[in-house]
Amino acid sequence: MSDKAVLFDLDGTIVDSVPLILKCYGEGLSRHGVKVSEHELLGLMGLPTWQVVAEVFKTQEPMMIEKVIKDIFSCFSKHWQRELKLYPESVQVLSELKRRGFKLAVVTSSEQEHAEIMLDYFGISKYFDIIQGRVNDLRPKPSPDMIIHVLDKLKVAKTEAFFVGDTLYDCIASVNAGVKFLLIMRPWGVSVLEKCKPWKVLKELTNILDVIS
């Protein structure tokens, strides 16, 4: 087994889920009298749902946050199997990296159960040595805690690890963890470059096969 690892964010990186996430945020927030622009929501993409809601409502009131989250998750549960899809190159990239001997992991701010269900649904759980979703004892991105925890479990040094993601919070977490960050350039990715410097920028996910070894 290789002593190198590639860690992936989930939403917006290997699963094309951002359009549905925006739709469900909009639906859930509007039910509670709040209208938020797509631009503002994209700027918060990558944070846990509770943190996005707290930021939008400018509140830390647990009951209020939970009510909004319930509506957001209800929307997502209703539509995800019909509207989500893998990015076309995801399987090719995961399969080739696995063939080359890299240890692979998912590190996402989505809940652990949500991440496992989604990856099982798309039939790609088999590529990952670890699926790490949000759990209570690890701070989510932009904290580096989850990345460091996964590398410890994989027994891979941070200097031998890469993290692939699409948001500012992926970039900050990677930099703070001391791993090389590869930004997969999605339409919302330009703003990332203004605030955090990735190791490499990938126009397509398949570009990773040319820049790491």
PDB file of N, CA, C and O in Angstrom, residues 9-11 13 45-46 107 109 141-142 147 163-175 181 196:
ATOM      1  N   ASP A   9     -13.109  16.226  -0.936  1.00  0.00           N
ATOM      2  CA  ASP A   9     -14.382  16.753  -0.488  1.00  0.00           C
ATOM      3  C   ASP A   9     -15.466  15.986  -1.247  1.00  0.00           C
ATOM      4  O   ASP A   9     -15.185  15.317  -2.252  1.00  0.00           O
ATOM      5  N   LEU A  10     -16.700  16.094  -0.794  1.00  0.00           N
ATOM      6  CA  LEU A  10     -17.794  15.342  -1.419  1.00  0.00           C
ATOM      7  C   LEU A  10     -18.635  16.233  -2.341  1.00  0.00           C
ATOM      8  O   LEU A  10     -18.535  16.158  -3.559  1.00  0.00           O
ATOM      9  N   ASP A  11     -19.439  17.107  -1.740  1.00  0.00           N
ATOM     10  CA  ASP A  11     -20.365  17.932  -2.516  1.00  0.00           C
ATOM     11  C   ASP A  11     -19.616  18.967  -3.353  1.00  0.00           C
ATOM     12  O   ASP A  11     -18.798  19.735  -2.844  1.00  0.00           O
ATOM     13  N   THR A  13     -17.423  18.365  -5.527  1.00  0.00           N
ATOM     14  CA  THR A  13     -16.108  17.866  -5.933  1.00  0.00           C
ATOM     15  C   THR A  13     -16.232  16.561  -6.708  1.00  0.00           C
ATOM     16  O   THR A  13     -15.813  16.471  -7.856  1.00  0.00           O
ATOM     17  N   MET A  45     -20.781  27.973   0.959  1.00  0.00           N
ATOM     18  CA  MET A  45     -20.727  26.556   0.593  1.00  0.00           C
ATOM     19  C   MET A  45     -19.476  25.914   1.158  1.00  0.00           C
ATOM     20  O   MET A  45     -18.385  26.461   1.087  1.00  0.00           O
ATOM     21  N   GLY A  46     -19.657  24.737   1.747  1.00  0.00           N
ATOM     22  CA  GLY A  46     -18.539  24.032   2.367  1.00  0.00           C
ATOM     23  C   GLY A  46     -18.617  24.023   3.875  1.00  0.00           C
ATOM     24  O   GLY A  46     -17.943  23.226   4.533  1.00  0.00           O
ATOM     25  N   VAL A 107     -13.459  13.512   2.960  1.00  0.00           N
ATOM     26  CA  VAL A 107     -13.540  14.355   4.160  1.00  0.00           C
ATOM     27  C   VAL A 107     -14.569  15.435   3.866  1.00  0.00           C
ATOM     28  O   VAL A 107     -14.323  16.327   3.056  1.00  0.00           O
ATOM     29  N   SER A 109     -17.991  17.989   5.337  1.00  0.00           N
ATOM     30  CA  SER A 109     -18.716  18.591   6.454  1.00  0.00           C
ATOM     31  C   SER A 109     -20.152  18.093   6.527  1.00  0.00           C
ATOM     32  O   SER A 109     -20.890  18.453   7.446  1.00  0.00           O
ATOM     33  N   LYS A 141     -14.527  21.517   8.655  1.00  0.00           N
ATOM     34  CA  LYS A 141     -13.810  22.529   7.892  1.00  0.00           C
ATOM     35  C   LYS A 141     -14.485  23.892   8.086  1.00  0.00           C
ATOM     36  O   LYS A 141     -15.719  23.925   8.205  1.00  0.00           O
ATOM     37  N   PRO A 142     -13.744  24.989   8.211  1.00  0.00           N
ATOM     38  CA  PRO A 142     -12.339  25.176   7.815  1.00  0.00           C
ATOM     39  C   PRO A 142     -11.291  24.747   8.840  1.00  0.00           C
ATOM     40  O   PRO A 142     -10.111  24.958   8.614  1.00  0.00           O
ATOM     41  N   ILE A 147      -9.098  16.555   8.574  1.00  0.00           N
ATOM     42  CA  ILE A 147      -8.015  16.123   7.676  1.00  0.00           C
ATOM     43  C   ILE A 147      -6.904  15.453   8.479  1.00  0.00           C
ATOM     44  O   ILE A 147      -6.418  14.377   8.115  1.00  0.00           O
ATOM     45  N   PHE A 163      -5.287  17.197  -0.896  1.00  0.00           N
ATOM     46  CA  PHE A 163      -6.726  17.354  -0.657  1.00  0.00           C
ATOM     47  C   PHE A 163      -7.343  18.030  -1.871  1.00  0.00           C
ATOM     48  O   PHE A 163      -6.853  19.065  -2.342  1.00  0.00           O
ATOM     49  N   VAL A 164      -8.435  17.458  -2.369  1.00  0.00           N
ATOM     50  CA  VAL A 164      -9.122  17.990  -3.545  1.00  0.00           C
ATOM     51  C   VAL A 164     -10.488  18.527  -3.112  1.00  0.00           C
ATOM     52  O   VAL A 164     -11.287  17.798  -2.523  1.00  0.00           O
ATOM     53  N   GLY A 165     -10.722  19.804  -3.392  1.00  0.00           N
ATOM     54  CA  GLY A 165     -11.990  20.395  -3.004  1.00  0.00           C
ATOM     55  C   GLY A 165     -12.356  21.560  -3.891  1.00  0.00           C
ATOM     56  O   GLY A 165     -11.591  21.952  -4.792  1.00  0.00           O
ATOM     57  N   ASP A 166     -13.521  22.147  -3.620  1.00  0.00           N
ATOM     58  CA  ASP A 166     -14.055  23.193  -4.493  1.00  0.00           C
ATOM     59  C   ASP A 166     -14.348  24.505  -3.785  1.00  0.00           C
ATOM     60  O   ASP A 166     -14.736  25.477  -4.431  1.00  0.00           O
ATOM     61  N   THR A 167     -14.175  24.565  -2.449  1.00  0.00           N
ATOM     62  CA  THR A 167     -14.579  25.763  -1.721  1.00  0.00           C
ATOM     63  C   THR A 167     -13.418  26.398  -0.959  1.00  0.00           C
ATOM     64  O   THR A 167     -12.372  25.783  -0.735  1.00  0.00           O
ATOM     65  N   LEU A 168     -13.656  27.618  -0.517  1.00  0.00           N
ATOM     66  CA  LEU A 168     -12.681  28.338   0.297  1.00  0.00           C
ATOM     67  C   LEU A 168     -12.368  27.567   1.568  1.00  0.00           C
ATOM     68  O   LEU A 168     -11.212  27.512   2.007  1.00  0.00           O
ATOM     69  N   TYR A 169     -13.380  26.942   2.151  1.00  0.00           N
ATOM     70  CA  TYR A 169     -13.184  26.253   3.427  1.00  0.00           C
ATOM     71  C   TYR A 169     -12.370  24.980   3.261  1.00  0.00           C
ATOM     72  O   TYR A 169     -11.631  24.579   4.160  1.00  0.00           O
ATOM     73  N   ASP A 170     -12.481  24.339   2.096  1.00  0.00           N
ATOM     74  CA  ASP A 170     -11.594  23.213   1.779  1.00  0.00           C
ATOM     75  C   ASP A 170     -10.149  23.693   1.733  1.00  0.00           C
ATOM     76  O   ASP A 170      -9.243  23.039   2.258  1.00  0.00           O
ATOM     77  N   CYS A 171      -9.944  24.823   1.087  1.00  0.00           N
ATOM     78  CA  CYS A 171      -8.598  25.371   0.922  1.00  0.00           C
ATOM     79  C   CYS A 171      -7.993  25.746   2.277  1.00  0.00           C
ATOM     80  O   CYS A 171      -6.853  25.372   2.585  1.00  0.00           O
ATOM     81  N   ILE A 172      -8.750  26.463   3.091  1.00  0.00           N
ATOM     82  CA  ILE A 172      -8.245  26.886   4.399  1.00  0.00           C
ATOM     83  C   ILE A 172      -7.911  25.682   5.270  1.00  0.00           C
ATOM     84  O   ILE A 172      -6.857  25.632   5.917  1.00  0.00           O
ATOM     85  N   ALA A 173      -8.798  24.693   5.288  1.00  0.00           N
ATOM     86  CA  ALA A 173      -8.562  23.495   6.100  1.00  0.00           C
ATOM     87  C   ALA A 173      -7.304  22.769   5.640  1.00  0.00           C
ATOM     88  O   ALA A 173      -6.502  22.310   6.463  1.00  0.00           O
ATOM     89  N   SER A 174      -7.117  22.666   4.333  1.00  0.00           N
ATOM     90  CA  SER A 174      -5.946  21.981   3.789  1.00  0.00           C
ATOM     91  C   SER A 174      -4.658  22.710   4.146  1.00  0.00           C
ATOM     92  O   SER A 174      -3.680  22.093   4.593  1.00  0.00           O
ATOM     93  N   VAL A 175      -4.652  24.026   3.937  1.00  0.00           N
ATOM     94  CA  VAL A 175      -3.467  24.822   4.247  1.00  0.00           C
ATOM     95  C   VAL A 175      -3.124  24.714   5.726  1.00  0.00           C
ATOM     96  O   VAL A 175      -1.961  24.517   6.109  1.00  0.00           O
ATOM     97  N   PHE A 181      -3.229  21.490  -1.413  1.00  0.00           N
ATOM     98  CA  PHE A 181      -4.626  21.636  -1.815  1.00  0.00           C
ATOM     99  C   PHE A 181      -4.752  21.805  -3.319  1.00  0.00           C
ATOM    100  O   PHE A 181      -4.105  22.663  -3.919  1.00  0.00           O
ATOM    101  N   CYS A 196      -7.424  32.407  -0.760  1.00  0.00           N
ATOM    102  CA  CYS A 196      -6.613  31.254  -0.353  1.00  0.00           C
ATOM    103  C   CYS A 196      -5.880  30.721  -1.575  1.00  0.00           C
ATOM    104  O   CYS A 196      -6.462  30.632  -2.660  1.00  0.00           O
TER     105      CYS A 196
END
